[in-house]
Tab-separated table of C-alpha atoms in Angstrom:
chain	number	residue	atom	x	y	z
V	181	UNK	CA	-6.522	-51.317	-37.388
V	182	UNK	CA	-4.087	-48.225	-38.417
V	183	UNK	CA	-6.270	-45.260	-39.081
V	184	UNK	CA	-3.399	-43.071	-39.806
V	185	UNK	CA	0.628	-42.867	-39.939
V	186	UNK	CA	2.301	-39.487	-39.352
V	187	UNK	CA	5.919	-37.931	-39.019
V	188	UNK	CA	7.258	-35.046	-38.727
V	189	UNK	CA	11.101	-34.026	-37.918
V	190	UNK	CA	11.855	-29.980	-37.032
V	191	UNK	CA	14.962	-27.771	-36.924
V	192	UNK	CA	15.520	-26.379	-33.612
V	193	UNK	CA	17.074	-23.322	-35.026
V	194	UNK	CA	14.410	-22.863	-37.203
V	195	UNK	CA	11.894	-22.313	-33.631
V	196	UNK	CA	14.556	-20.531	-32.111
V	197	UNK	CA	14.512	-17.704	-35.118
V	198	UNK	CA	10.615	-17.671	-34.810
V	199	UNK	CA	10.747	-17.284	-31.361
V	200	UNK	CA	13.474	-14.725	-31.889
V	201	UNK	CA	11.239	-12.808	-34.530
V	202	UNK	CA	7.975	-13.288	-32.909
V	203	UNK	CA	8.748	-13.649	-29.217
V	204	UNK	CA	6.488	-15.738	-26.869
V	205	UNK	CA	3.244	-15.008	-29.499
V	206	UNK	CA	4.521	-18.256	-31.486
V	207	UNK	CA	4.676	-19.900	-28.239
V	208	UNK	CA	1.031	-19.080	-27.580
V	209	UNK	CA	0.272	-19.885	-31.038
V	210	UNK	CA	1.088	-23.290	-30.977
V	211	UNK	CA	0.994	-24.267	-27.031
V	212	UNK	CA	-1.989	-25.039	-24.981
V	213	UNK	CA	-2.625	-23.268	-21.597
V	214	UNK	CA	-0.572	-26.233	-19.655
V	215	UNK	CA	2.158	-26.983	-22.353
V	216	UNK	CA	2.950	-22.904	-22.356
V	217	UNK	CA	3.113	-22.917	-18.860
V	218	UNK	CA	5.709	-25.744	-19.048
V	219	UNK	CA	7.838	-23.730	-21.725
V	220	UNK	CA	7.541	-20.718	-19.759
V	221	UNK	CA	9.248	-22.215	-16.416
V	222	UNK	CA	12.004	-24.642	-18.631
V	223	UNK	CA	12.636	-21.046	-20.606
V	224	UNK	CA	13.277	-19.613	-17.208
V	225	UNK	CA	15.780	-21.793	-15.734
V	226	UNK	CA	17.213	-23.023	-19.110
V	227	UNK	CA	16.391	-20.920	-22.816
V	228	UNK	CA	17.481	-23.585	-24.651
V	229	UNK	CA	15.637	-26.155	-22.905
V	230	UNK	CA	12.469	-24.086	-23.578
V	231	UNK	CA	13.242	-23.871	-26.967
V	232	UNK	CA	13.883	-27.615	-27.708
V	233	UNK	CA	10.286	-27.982	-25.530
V	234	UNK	CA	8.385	-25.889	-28.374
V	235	UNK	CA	10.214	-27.877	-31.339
V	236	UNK	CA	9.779	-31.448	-29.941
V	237	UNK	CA	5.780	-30.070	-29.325
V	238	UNK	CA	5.295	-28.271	-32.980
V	239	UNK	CA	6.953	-31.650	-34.333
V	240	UNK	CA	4.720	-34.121	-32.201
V	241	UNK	CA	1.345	-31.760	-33.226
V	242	UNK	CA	2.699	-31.707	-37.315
V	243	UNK	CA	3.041	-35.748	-37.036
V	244	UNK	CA	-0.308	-36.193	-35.449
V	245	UNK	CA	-1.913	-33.955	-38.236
V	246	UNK	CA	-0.770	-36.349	-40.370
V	247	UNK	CA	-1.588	-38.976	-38.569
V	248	UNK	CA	-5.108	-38.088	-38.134
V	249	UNK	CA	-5.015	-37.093	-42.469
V	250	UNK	CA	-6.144	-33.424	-41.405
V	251	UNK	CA	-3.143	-31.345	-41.746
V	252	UNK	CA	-3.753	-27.794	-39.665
V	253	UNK	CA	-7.383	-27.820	-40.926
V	254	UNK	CA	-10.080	-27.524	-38.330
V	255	UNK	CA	-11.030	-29.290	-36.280
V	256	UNK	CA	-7.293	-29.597	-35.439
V	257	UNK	CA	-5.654	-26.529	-34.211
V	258	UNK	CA	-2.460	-26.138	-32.578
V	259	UNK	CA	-4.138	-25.657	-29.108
V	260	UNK	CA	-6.366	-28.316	-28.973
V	261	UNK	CA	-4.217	-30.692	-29.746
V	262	UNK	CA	-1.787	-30.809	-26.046
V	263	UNK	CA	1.205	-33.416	-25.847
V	264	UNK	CA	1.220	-34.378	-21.846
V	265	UNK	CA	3.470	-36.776	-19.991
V	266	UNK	CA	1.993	-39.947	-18.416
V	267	UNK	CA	3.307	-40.795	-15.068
V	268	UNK	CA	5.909	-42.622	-16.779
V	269	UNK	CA	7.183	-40.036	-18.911
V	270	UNK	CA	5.822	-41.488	-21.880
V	271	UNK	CA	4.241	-38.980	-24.278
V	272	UNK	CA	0.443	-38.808	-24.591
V	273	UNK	CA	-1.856	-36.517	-26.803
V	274	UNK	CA	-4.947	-34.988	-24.944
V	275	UNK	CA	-7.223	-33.134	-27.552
V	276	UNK	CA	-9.741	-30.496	-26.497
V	277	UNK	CA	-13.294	-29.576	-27.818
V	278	UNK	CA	-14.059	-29.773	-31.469
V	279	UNK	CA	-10.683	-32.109	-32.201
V	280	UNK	CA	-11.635	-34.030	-29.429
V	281	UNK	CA	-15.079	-34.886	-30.310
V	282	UNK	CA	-13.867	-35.663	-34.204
V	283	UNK	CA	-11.234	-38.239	-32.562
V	284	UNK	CA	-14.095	-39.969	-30.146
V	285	UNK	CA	-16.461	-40.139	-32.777
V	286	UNK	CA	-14.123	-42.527	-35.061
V	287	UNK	CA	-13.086	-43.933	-32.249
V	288	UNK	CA	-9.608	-43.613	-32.557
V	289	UNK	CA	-6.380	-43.732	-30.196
V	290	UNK	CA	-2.928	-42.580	-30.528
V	291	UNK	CA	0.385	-43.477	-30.245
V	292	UNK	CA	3.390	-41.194	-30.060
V	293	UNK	CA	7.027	-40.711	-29.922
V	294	UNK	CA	9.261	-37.772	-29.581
V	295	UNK	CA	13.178	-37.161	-29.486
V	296	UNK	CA	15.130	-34.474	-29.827
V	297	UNK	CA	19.050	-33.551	-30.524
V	298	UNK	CA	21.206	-30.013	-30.889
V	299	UNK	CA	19.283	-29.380	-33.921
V	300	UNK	CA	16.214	-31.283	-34.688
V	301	UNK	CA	12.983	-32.594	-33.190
V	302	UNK	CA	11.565	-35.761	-34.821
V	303	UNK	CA	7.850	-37.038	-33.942
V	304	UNK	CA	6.330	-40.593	-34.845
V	305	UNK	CA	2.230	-41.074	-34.429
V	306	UNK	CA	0.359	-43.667	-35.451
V	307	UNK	CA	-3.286	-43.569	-34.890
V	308	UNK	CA	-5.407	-46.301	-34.763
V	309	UNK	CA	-9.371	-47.486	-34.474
V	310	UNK	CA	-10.067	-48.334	-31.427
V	311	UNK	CA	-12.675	-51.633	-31.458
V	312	UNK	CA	-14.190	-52.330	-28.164
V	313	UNK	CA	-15.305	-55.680	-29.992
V	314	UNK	CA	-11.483	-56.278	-30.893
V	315	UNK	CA	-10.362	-56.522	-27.485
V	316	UNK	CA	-13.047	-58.571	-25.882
V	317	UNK	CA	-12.498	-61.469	-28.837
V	318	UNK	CA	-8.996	-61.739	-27.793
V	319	UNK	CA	-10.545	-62.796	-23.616
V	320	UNK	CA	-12.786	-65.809	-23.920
């Protein structure tokens, strides 16, 4: 059953001017240890690839804020909410200590998608409950 819809779409300029303004502290504000270290090596080969990294990230955390019907109020946090890659390149969210244990204990899963253009980031999460009973109904 859906738990919670979110979406969020971001100017890339607008991250560009923050990270202009603020340098790599809004990078560290919003990315985890592994997602800055990500943005740090795509900003070294490629600034604007860095930069579209951070936007299509700060979108995909805003839409699963939303999704989840917390906004930026704890337990979620910019850094413990990561977006990782599966094998196949599809987008994942891996939470970390006090988000992480407010997600397990309503036991809820997420879905996400990301894309990016020139200008803008978009982000699509739904969030559902995750019923053990649900899926073992659907076997006999």
């Amino acid at each position: 059953m859906i738990y919670g819809i979110g979406t969020d779409i971001c100017d890339v300029r607008r991250i560009r001017a923050s990270l202009e303004r603020h340098g790599p502290r809004f990078a560290e504000k919003v990315l985890c240890a592994p997602e800055l270290a990500t943005w740090q090596a795509r900003s070294a080969r490629w600034p604007e690839r860095g930069v579209r990294y951070l936007a299509t990230r700060f979108s995909a955390k805003e839409a699963f804020s939303k999704a989840i019907g917390l906004g930026m109020v704890m337990p979620m946090t910019w850094r413990a909410c990561e977006i990782a890659n599966l094998e196949s390149g599809q987008p994942t969210v891996v939470l970390h200590g006090a988000l992480r244990d407010w997600f397990a204990a309503r036991g809820l899963r997420c879905h996400l998608s990301m894309s990016d253009e020139s200008d803008y980031a978009a982000s699509f999460c739904v969030v559902e409950t995750f019923e053990q009973n649900s899926l073992m109904s659907g076997m006999s």
